Short mmCIF file of C-alpha atoms in Angstrom, two decimals:
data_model
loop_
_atom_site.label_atom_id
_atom_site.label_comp_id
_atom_site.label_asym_id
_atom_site.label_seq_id
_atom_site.Cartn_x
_atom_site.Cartn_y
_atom_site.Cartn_z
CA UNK A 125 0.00 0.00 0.00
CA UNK A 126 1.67 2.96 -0.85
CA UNK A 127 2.35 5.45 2.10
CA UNK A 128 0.04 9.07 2.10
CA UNK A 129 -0.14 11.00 5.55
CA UNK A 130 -3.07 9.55 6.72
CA UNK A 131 -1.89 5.91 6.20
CA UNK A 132 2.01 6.48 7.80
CA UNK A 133 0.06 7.09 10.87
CA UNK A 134 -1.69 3.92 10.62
CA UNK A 135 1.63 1.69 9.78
CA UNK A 136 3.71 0.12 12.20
CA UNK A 137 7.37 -0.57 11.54
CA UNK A 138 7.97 -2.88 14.69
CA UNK A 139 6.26 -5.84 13.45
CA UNK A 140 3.49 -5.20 15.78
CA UNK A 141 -0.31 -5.19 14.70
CA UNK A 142 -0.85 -1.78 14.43
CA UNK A 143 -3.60 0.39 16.30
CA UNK A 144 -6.67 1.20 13.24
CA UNK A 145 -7.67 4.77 13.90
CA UNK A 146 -10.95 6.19 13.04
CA UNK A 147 -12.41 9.57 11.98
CA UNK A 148 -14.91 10.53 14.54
CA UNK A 149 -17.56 12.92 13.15
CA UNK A 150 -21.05 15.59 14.32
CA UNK A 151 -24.02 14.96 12.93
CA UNK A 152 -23.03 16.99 9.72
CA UNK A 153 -20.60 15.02 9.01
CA UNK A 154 -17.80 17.56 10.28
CA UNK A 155 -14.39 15.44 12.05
CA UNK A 156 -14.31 16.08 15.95
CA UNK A 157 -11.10 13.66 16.62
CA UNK A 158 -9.87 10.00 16.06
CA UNK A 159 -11.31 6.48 18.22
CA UNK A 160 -9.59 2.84 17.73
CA UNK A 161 -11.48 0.99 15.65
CA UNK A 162 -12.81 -1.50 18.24
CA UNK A 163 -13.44 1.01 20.54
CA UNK A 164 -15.68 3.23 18.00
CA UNK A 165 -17.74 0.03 17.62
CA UNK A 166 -18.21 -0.66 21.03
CA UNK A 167 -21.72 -0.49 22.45
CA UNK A 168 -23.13 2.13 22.45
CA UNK A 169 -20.83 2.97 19.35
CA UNK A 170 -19.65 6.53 18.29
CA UNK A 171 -20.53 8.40 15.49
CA UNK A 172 -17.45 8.03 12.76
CA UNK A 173 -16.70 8.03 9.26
CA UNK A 174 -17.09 5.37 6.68
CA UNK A 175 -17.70 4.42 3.47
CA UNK A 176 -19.50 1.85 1.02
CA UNK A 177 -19.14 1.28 -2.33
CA UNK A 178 -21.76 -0.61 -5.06
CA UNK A 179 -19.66 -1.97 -7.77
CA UNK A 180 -21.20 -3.07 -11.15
CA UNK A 181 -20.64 -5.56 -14.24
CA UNK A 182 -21.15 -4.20 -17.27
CA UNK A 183 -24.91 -6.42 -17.29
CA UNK A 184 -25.81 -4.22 -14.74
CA UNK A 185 -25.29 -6.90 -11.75
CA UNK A 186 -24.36 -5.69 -8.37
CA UNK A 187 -20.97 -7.27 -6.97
CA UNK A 188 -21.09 -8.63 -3.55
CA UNK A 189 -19.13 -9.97 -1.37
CA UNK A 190 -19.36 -12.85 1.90
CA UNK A 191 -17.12 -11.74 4.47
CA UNK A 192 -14.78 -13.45 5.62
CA UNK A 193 -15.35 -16.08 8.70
CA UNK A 194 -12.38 -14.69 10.54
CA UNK A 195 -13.48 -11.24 10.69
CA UNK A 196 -13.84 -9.82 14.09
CA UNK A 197 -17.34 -7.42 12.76
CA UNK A 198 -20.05 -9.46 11.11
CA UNK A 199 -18.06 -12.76 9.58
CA UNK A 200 -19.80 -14.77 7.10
CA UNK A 201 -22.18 -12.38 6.14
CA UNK A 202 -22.96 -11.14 2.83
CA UNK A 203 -22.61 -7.76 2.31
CA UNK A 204 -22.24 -4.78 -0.64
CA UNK A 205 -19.03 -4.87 -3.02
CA UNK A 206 -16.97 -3.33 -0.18
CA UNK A 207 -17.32 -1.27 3.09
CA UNK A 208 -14.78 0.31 5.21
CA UNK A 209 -13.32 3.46 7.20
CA UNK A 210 -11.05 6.36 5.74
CA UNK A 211 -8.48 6.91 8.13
CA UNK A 212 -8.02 9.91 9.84
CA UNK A 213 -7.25 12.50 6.82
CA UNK A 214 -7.73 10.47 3.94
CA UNK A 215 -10.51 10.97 1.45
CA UNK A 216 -13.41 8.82 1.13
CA UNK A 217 -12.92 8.64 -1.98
CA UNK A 218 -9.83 7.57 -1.98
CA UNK A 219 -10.44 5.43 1.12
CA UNK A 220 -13.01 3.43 -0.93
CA UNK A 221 -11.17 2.65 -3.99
CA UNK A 222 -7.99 1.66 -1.62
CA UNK A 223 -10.20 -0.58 -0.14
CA UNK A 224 -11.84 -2.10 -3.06
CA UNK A 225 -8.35 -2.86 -4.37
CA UNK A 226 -7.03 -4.23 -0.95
CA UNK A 227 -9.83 -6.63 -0.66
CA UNK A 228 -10.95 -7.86 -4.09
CA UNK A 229 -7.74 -6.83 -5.74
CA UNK A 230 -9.58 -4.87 -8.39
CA UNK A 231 -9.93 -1.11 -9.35
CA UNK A 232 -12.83 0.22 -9.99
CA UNK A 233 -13.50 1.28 -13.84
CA UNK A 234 -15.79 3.65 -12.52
CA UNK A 235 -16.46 5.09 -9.10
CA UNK A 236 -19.19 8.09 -8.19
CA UNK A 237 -20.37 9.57 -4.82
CA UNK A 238 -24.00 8.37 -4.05
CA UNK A 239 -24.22 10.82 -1.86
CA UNK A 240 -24.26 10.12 2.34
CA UNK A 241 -26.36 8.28 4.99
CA UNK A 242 -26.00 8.09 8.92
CA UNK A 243 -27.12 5.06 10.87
CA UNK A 244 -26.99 3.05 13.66
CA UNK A 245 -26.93 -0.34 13.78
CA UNK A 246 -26.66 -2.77 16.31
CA UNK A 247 -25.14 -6.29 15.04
CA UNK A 248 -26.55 -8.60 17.68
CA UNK A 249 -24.20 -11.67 17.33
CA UNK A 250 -21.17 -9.35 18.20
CA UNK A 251 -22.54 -7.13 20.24
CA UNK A 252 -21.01 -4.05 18.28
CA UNK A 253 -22.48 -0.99 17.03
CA UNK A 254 -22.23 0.36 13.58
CA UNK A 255 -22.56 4.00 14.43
CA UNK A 256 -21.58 6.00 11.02
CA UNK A 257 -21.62 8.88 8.65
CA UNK A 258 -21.32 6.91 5.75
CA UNK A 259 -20.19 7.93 2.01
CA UNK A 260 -21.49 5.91 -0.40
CA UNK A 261 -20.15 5.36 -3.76
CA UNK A 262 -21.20 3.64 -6.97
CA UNK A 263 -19.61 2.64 -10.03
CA UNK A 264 -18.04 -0.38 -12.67
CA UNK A 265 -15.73 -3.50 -12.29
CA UNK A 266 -14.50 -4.82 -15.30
CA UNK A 267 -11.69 -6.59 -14.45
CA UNK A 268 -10.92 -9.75 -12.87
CA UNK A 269 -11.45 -9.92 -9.07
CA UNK A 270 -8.40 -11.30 -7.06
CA UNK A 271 -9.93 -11.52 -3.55
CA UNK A 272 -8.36 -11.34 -0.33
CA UNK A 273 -9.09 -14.58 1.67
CA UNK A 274 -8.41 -12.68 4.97
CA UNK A 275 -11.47 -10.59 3.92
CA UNK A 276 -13.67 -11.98 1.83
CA UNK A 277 -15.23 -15.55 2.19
CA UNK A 278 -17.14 -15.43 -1.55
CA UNK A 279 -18.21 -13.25 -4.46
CA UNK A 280 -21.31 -12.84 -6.50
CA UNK A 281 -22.64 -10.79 -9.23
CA UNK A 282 -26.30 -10.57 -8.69
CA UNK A 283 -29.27 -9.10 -10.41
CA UNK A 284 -31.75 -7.22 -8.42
CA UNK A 285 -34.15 -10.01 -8.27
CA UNK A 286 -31.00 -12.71 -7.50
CA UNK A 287 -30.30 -10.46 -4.82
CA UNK A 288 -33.70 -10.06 -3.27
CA UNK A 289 -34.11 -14.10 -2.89
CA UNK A 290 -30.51 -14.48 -1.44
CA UNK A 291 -31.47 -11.78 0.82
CA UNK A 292 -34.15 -13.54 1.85
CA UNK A 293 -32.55 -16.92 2.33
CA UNK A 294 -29.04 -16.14 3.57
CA UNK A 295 -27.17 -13.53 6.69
CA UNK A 296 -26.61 -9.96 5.10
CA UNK A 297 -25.12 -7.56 7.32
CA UNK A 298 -26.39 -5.38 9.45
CA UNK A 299 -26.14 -2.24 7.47
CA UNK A 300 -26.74 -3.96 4.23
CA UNK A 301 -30.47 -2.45 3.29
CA UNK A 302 -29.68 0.88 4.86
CA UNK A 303 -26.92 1.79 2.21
CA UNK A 304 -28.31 0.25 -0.74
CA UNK A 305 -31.26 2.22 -0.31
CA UNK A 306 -29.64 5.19 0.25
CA UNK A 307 -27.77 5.07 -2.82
CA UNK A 308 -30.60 3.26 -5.03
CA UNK A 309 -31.30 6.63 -6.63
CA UNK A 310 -27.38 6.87 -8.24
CA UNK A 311 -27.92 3.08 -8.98
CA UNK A 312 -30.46 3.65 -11.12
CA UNK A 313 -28.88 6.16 -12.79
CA UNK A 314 -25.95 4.04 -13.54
CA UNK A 315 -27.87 0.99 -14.50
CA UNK A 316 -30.63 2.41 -16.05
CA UNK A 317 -34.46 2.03 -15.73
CA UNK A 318 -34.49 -1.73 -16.85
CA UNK A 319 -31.60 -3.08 -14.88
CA UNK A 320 -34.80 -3.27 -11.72
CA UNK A 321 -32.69 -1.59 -9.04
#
């Protein structure tokens, strides 16, 4: 990963797991200081900054993604293409297309803000709160994915009706309706009227 400001202070040179620092954030979305990552999630949660990101094939199926079984926040789940925090001073932007690389090994084609939605979510098998100010982007994949086994568990491309039986039949996260909701109206626009998002 190639070294910015706001990722040096999230590196450790010692060998040691290093300490994941989140963006805390009002109401209107404005940064009031920095929380470890566990911490920020920790009931009842405090309000931070995040992102998620809706990545599509060029038949205008929606990526998703199982998480991985090892992950200490909602394992085995299914959730959207990716999802994830900017660290302190970084761009969500930038945040989400670092992320969508680091987990799927892929760069987006593509990639749009969808505009914003806060939420709170309790995940009920963990006990942790999703408390966030979340950016939401959209946009294409067209190359091949390369996931991360340490984060993702599977991969899908779904059409809005696939989607809407898995989501009836298998675990989605938490957060999972709440997002694509939010950003269903930039969805649309990218898919167009006939794609049934």
């Amino acid at each position: 990963m190639p070294t910015t400001p706001a990722t040096a202070a999230n590196s450790s040179s010692n060998g040691t797991q290093p300490s994941i620092m989140l963006e805390l954030v009002d109401e209107h979305g404005n940064t009031i200081g920095t929380a470890e990552k566990l911490a920020a999630h920790q009931a009842p949660g405090r309000l931070h900054r995040a992102f998620s990101v809706f990545l599509f094939d060029e038949e205008g199926r929606l990526l998703i993604q199982r998480r991985a079984l090892g992950k200490y926040h909602s394992p085995g789940v299914w959730s959207n293409t990716c999802c994830g925090h900017p660290y302190p001073g970084e761009a969500p932007f930038a945040a989400a297309a670092r992320r969508t690389f680091e987990e799927l090994g892929v760069s987006p084609s593509l990639l749009a803000e969808a505009g914003t939605v806060r939420y709170n979510h309790p995940d009920p098998a963990s006990g942790l709160v999703e408390q966030e100010y979340n950016h939401l982007f959209v946009g294409m994949v067209q190359s091949t994915l390369r996931p991360d086994p340490q984060e993702v568990e599977e991969t899908a491309f779904v059409t809005a009706r696939e989607l809407a039986e898995r989501h009836a039949s298998a675990p989605f996260s938490a957060w999972f309706m709440t997002v694509l909701d939010a950003a269903r109206p930039a969805v649309k626009e990218l898919t167009g009227e006939t794609g049934g998002w």
